[in-house]
Every structure is written in structure tokens, then in C-alpha cells.
Amino acid sequence: MNSSRPYLVRALYEWIVDNDCTPHLLVSAEYPGVQVPPGFASDGQIVLNASPSAVRHLHMDNQAVSFEGRFGGVAHSLYIPIAAVLAIYARENGQGMVFDMEPPLAGSPEGPEPDDDGPSGGEPSRPSGRPSLKVVK
């Protein structure tokens, strides 16, 4: 099943703008593939004003958010993989949504290396990050 994050980001963006508020994106600036202006991130994160009056050529799809914005009076092209979006919220009242950090996709050039050590300890092996269900009678 596809991630719900890109759909929620687009819907919340539209909802925030429709309510005459300013959409802000909290982005992990250290996530692989993120292109934001250097020197503007703090603690590996950056908050971006994505309001229609602050950006040009905004494009949101299932893979990324991209737009042109000005930082210190200088125009920059930004590219944010959708998994790097940590939150979207309205500046005026803080309403929005926070997302969990997603690991980079395996097989991507900058993704994590597979773990060859096998399971450790006495814990059962299961894919990390995936829920498990069991029938309880």
C-alpha cells in the first residue's frame, strides 16, 4: 500500500491555505536527497514557509515537494523528498500534522545497507517498522 503521507501533506496544505493561514513545512534537512539552502537549517531541521505568496512553482506529488523560494533575498530551488517532511502546520494557530521519520528507501544510492548479522538476542525476527498482528482468543 502506498504511503498516506503525500496525500495528507497535499490535503493539509490546501486546508491551511483555504483557511487564510500560512502553511509551514518542518523538514529533515539531513534526509538523503533534500535540497535546501545551506546555513538555514538548525539541528538538522528547517522550517519552510510554503504559502502561495512566498514560493513559486510549487509542485507536490507522491515523491517530493519542490518549489522556488527566497532566503536572505537570494532565490533557491528546493527539493524535499516526501519522507523528509516531518510536519505541516499553520503558522497562525499550529494546527496541522506531525509525521514519524521514515528511513531512506532500501536500494537507493544513499539508503541504508542491509543488515547481515541476522537477528540478535532471543527476540523473534520480523521486519522493522512494520506492525504485526496475531489472533487472540
mmCIF file of C-alpha atoms in Angstrom:
data_model
loop_
_atom_site.group_PDB
_atom_site.id
_atom_site.type_symbol
_atom_site.label_atom_id
_atom_site.label_comp_id
_atom_site.label_asym_id
_atom_site.label_seq_id
_atom_site.Cartn_x
_atom_site.Cartn_y
_atom_site.Cartn_z
ATOM 1 C CA MET A 1 0.000 0.000 0.000
ATOM 2 C CA ASN A 2 1.285 3.490 -0.835
ATOM 3 C CA SER A 3 2.277 5.868 1.946
ATOM 4 C CA SER A 4 -0.502 8.194 3.070
ATOM 5 C CA ARG A 5 1.993 10.987 3.809
ATOM 6 C CA PRO A 6 1.949 12.701 0.370
ATOM 7 C CA TYR A 7 -1.847 12.688 0.302
ATOM 8 C CA LEU A 8 -2.079 14.117 3.814
ATOM 9 C CA VAL A 9 0.551 16.787 3.090
ATOM 10 C CA ARG A 10 -1.346 17.953 -0.017
ATOM 11 C CA ALA A 11 -4.715 17.899 1.746
ATOM 12 C CA LEU A 12 -3.472 19.766 4.802
ATOM 13 C CA TYR A 13 -1.684 22.320 2.622
ATOM 14 C CA GLU A 14 -4.918 23.047 0.769
ATOM 15 C CA TRP A 15 -6.914 23.173 4.017
ATOM 16 C CA ILE A 16 -4.462 25.613 5.618
ATOM 17 C CA VAL A 17 -4.450 27.898 2.563
ATOM 18 C CA ASP A 18 -8.269 27.740 2.256
ATOM 19 C CA ASN A 19 -8.494 28.984 5.851
ATOM 20 C CA ASP A 20 -6.272 32.004 5.053
ATOM 21 C CA CYS A 21 -3.392 30.692 7.141
ATOM 22 C CA THR A 22 0.298 30.275 6.339
ATOM 23 C CA PRO A 23 1.435 26.684 5.679
ATOM 24 C CA HIS A 24 4.809 25.797 7.162
ATOM 25 C CA LEU A 25 6.735 22.596 6.473
ATOM 26 C CA LEU A 26 9.116 21.124 9.028
ATOM 27 C CA VAL A 27 11.757 19.239 7.033
ATOM 28 C CA SER A 28 14.653 16.975 7.964
ATOM 29 C CA ALA A 29 17.493 18.814 6.198
ATOM 30 C CA GLU A 30 19.786 15.784 6.594
ATOM 31 C CA TYR A 31 17.495 13.295 4.825
ATOM 32 C CA PRO A 32 19.084 11.920 1.627
ATOM 33 C CA GLY A 33 18.066 13.922 -1.440
ATOM 34 C CA VAL A 34 16.907 17.039 0.416
ATOM 35 C CA GLN A 35 17.986 20.233 -1.332
ATOM 36 C CA VAL A 36 17.599 23.303 0.858
ATOM 37 C CA PRO A 37 19.842 26.372 1.155
ATOM 38 C CA PRO A 38 22.911 25.644 3.295
ATOM 39 C CA GLY A 39 23.211 27.529 6.574
ATOM 40 C CA PHE A 40 19.499 27.907 7.236
ATOM 41 C CA ALA A 41 18.910 24.575 8.977
ATOM 42 C CA SER A 42 19.111 24.228 12.744
ATOM 43 C CA ASP A 43 19.673 20.870 14.495
ATOM 44 C CA GLY A 44 19.266 19.091 11.158
ATOM 45 C CA GLN A 45 15.815 20.575 10.534
ATOM 46 C CA ILE A 46 14.450 23.559 8.666
ATOM 47 C CA VAL A 47 11.041 25.250 8.767
ATOM 48 C CA LEU A 48 9.850 26.469 5.372
ATOM 49 C CA ASN A 49 7.093 28.969 4.679
ATOM 50 C CA ALA A 50 5.275 27.353 1.742
ATOM 51 C CA SER A 51 2.494 29.914 1.329
ATOM 52 C CA PRO A 52 1.492 30.785 -2.242
ATOM 53 C CA SER A 53 2.825 34.332 -1.750
ATOM 54 C CA ALA A 54 6.227 33.077 -0.517
ATOM 55 C CA VAL A 55 7.035 30.426 -3.138
ATOM 56 C CA ARG A 56 6.988 29.971 -6.907
ATOM 57 C CA HIS A 57 6.380 26.853 -8.980
ATOM 58 C CA LEU A 58 5.125 24.761 -6.058
ATOM 59 C CA HIS A 59 4.781 21.104 -7.036
ATOM 60 C CA MET A 60 3.644 18.336 -4.691
ATOM 61 C CA ASP A 61 3.460 14.721 -5.812
ATOM 62 C CA ASN A 62 3.853 11.300 -4.205
ATOM 63 C CA GLN A 63 7.655 11.502 -4.313
ATOM 64 C CA ALA A 64 8.537 15.064 -3.308
ATOM 65 C CA VAL A 65 7.657 18.687 -2.679
ATOM 66 C CA SER A 66 9.539 21.200 -4.808
ATOM 67 C CA PHE A 67 9.393 24.959 -5.205
ATOM 68 C CA GLU A 68 11.469 28.107 -5.544
ATOM 69 C CA GLY A 69 11.865 30.345 -2.517
ATOM 70 C CA ARG A 70 13.960 33.272 -1.366
ATOM 71 C CA PHE A 71 16.423 33.056 1.500
ATOM 72 C CA GLY A 72 18.222 36.223 2.506
ATOM 73 C CA GLY A 73 16.952 37.814 -0.715
ATOM 74 C CA VAL A 74 18.505 35.093 -2.902
ATOM 75 C CA ALA A 75 16.314 32.714 -4.937
ATOM 76 C CA HIS A 76 16.853 28.978 -4.342
ATOM 77 C CA SER A 77 15.270 25.841 -5.800
ATOM 78 C CA LEU A 78 14.195 23.450 -3.073
ATOM 79 C CA TYR A 79 13.539 19.725 -3.369
ATOM 80 C CA ILE A 80 12.161 17.774 -0.421
ATOM 81 C CA PRO A 81 11.527 14.024 -0.695
ATOM 82 C CA ILE A 82 8.113 13.405 0.837
ATOM 83 C CA ALA A 83 9.630 11.156 3.538
ATOM 84 C CA ALA A 84 11.709 14.141 4.738
ATOM 85 C CA VAL A 85 8.560 16.150 5.592
ATOM 86 C CA LEU A 86 8.245 15.856 9.362
ATOM 87 C CA ALA A 87 5.233 18.155 9.804
ATOM 88 C CA ILE A 88 2.883 20.555 8.071
ATOM 89 C CA TYR A 89 1.067 23.162 10.140
ATOM 90 C CA ALA A 90 -0.493 26.620 10.108
ATOM 91 C CA ARG A 91 1.810 29.304 11.490
ATOM 92 C CA GLU A 92 -1.081 31.247 12.999
ATOM 93 C CA ASN A 93 -2.512 28.521 15.237
ATOM 94 C CA GLY A 94 -0.187 25.488 14.987
ATOM 95 C CA GLN A 95 -2.921 23.234 13.601
ATOM 96 C CA GLY A 96 -1.649 20.531 11.282
ATOM 97 C CA MET A 97 0.033 17.147 11.489
ATOM 98 C CA VAL A 98 3.359 15.702 12.626
ATOM 99 C CA PHE A 99 4.768 12.614 10.882
ATOM 100 C CA ASP A 100 7.199 9.935 12.048
ATOM 101 C CA MET A 101 10.632 9.931 10.453
ATOM 102 C CA GLU A 102 10.801 7.407 7.609
ATOM 103 C CA PRO A 103 14.063 5.628 6.841
ATOM 104 C CA PRO A 104 15.508 6.138 3.339
ATOM 105 C CA LEU A 105 14.318 3.529 0.847
ATOM 106 C CA ALA A 106 16.468 0.412 0.639
ATOM 107 C CA GLY A 107 18.209 0.116 -2.695
ATOM 108 C CA SER A 108 18.534 3.866 -3.109
ATOM 109 C CA PRO A 109 22.114 5.046 -3.602
ATOM 110 C CA GLU A 110 22.127 6.689 -0.183
ATOM 111 C CA GLY A 111 19.834 4.208 1.569
ATOM 112 C CA PRO A 112 20.829 2.002 4.492
ATOM 113 C CA GLU A 113 22.943 -1.091 3.890
ATOM 114 C CA PRO A 114 21.265 -4.447 4.547
ATOM 115 C CA ASP A 115 21.971 -5.969 7.938
ATOM 116 C CA ASP A 116 23.817 -9.279 7.510
ATOM 117 C CA ASP A 117 24.131 -10.018 11.214
ATOM 118 C CA GLY A 118 20.740 -11.731 11.465
ATOM 119 C CA PRO A 119 18.503 -11.474 14.499
ATOM 120 C CA SER A 120 20.140 -10.694 17.798
ATOM 121 C CA GLY A 121 19.138 -11.844 21.260
ATOM 122 C CA GLY A 122 16.150 -14.065 21.812
ATOM 123 C CA GLU A 123 13.661 -11.798 20.050
ATOM 124 C CA PRO A 124 11.640 -13.177 17.154
ATOM 125 C CA SER A 125 12.624 -11.921 13.727
ATOM 126 C CA ARG A 126 10.211 -9.550 11.997
ATOM 127 C CA PRO A 127 10.656 -6.658 9.573
ATOM 128 C CA SER A 128 11.399 -3.449 11.437
ATOM 129 C CA GLY A 129 8.874 -0.655 11.225
ATOM 130 C CA ARG A 130 6.000 -2.949 10.261
ATOM 131 C CA PRO A 131 3.172 -3.794 12.593
ATOM 132 C CA SER A 132 2.465 -7.384 13.443
ATOM 133 C CA LEU A 133 -0.921 -8.824 14.240
ATOM 134 C CA LYS A 134 -1.867 -12.014 15.989
ATOM 135 C CA VAL A 135 -5.222 -13.566 16.786
ATOM 136 C CA VAL A 136 -6.116 -13.574 20.462
ATOM 137 C CA LYS A 137 -8.880 -15.944 21.549
#
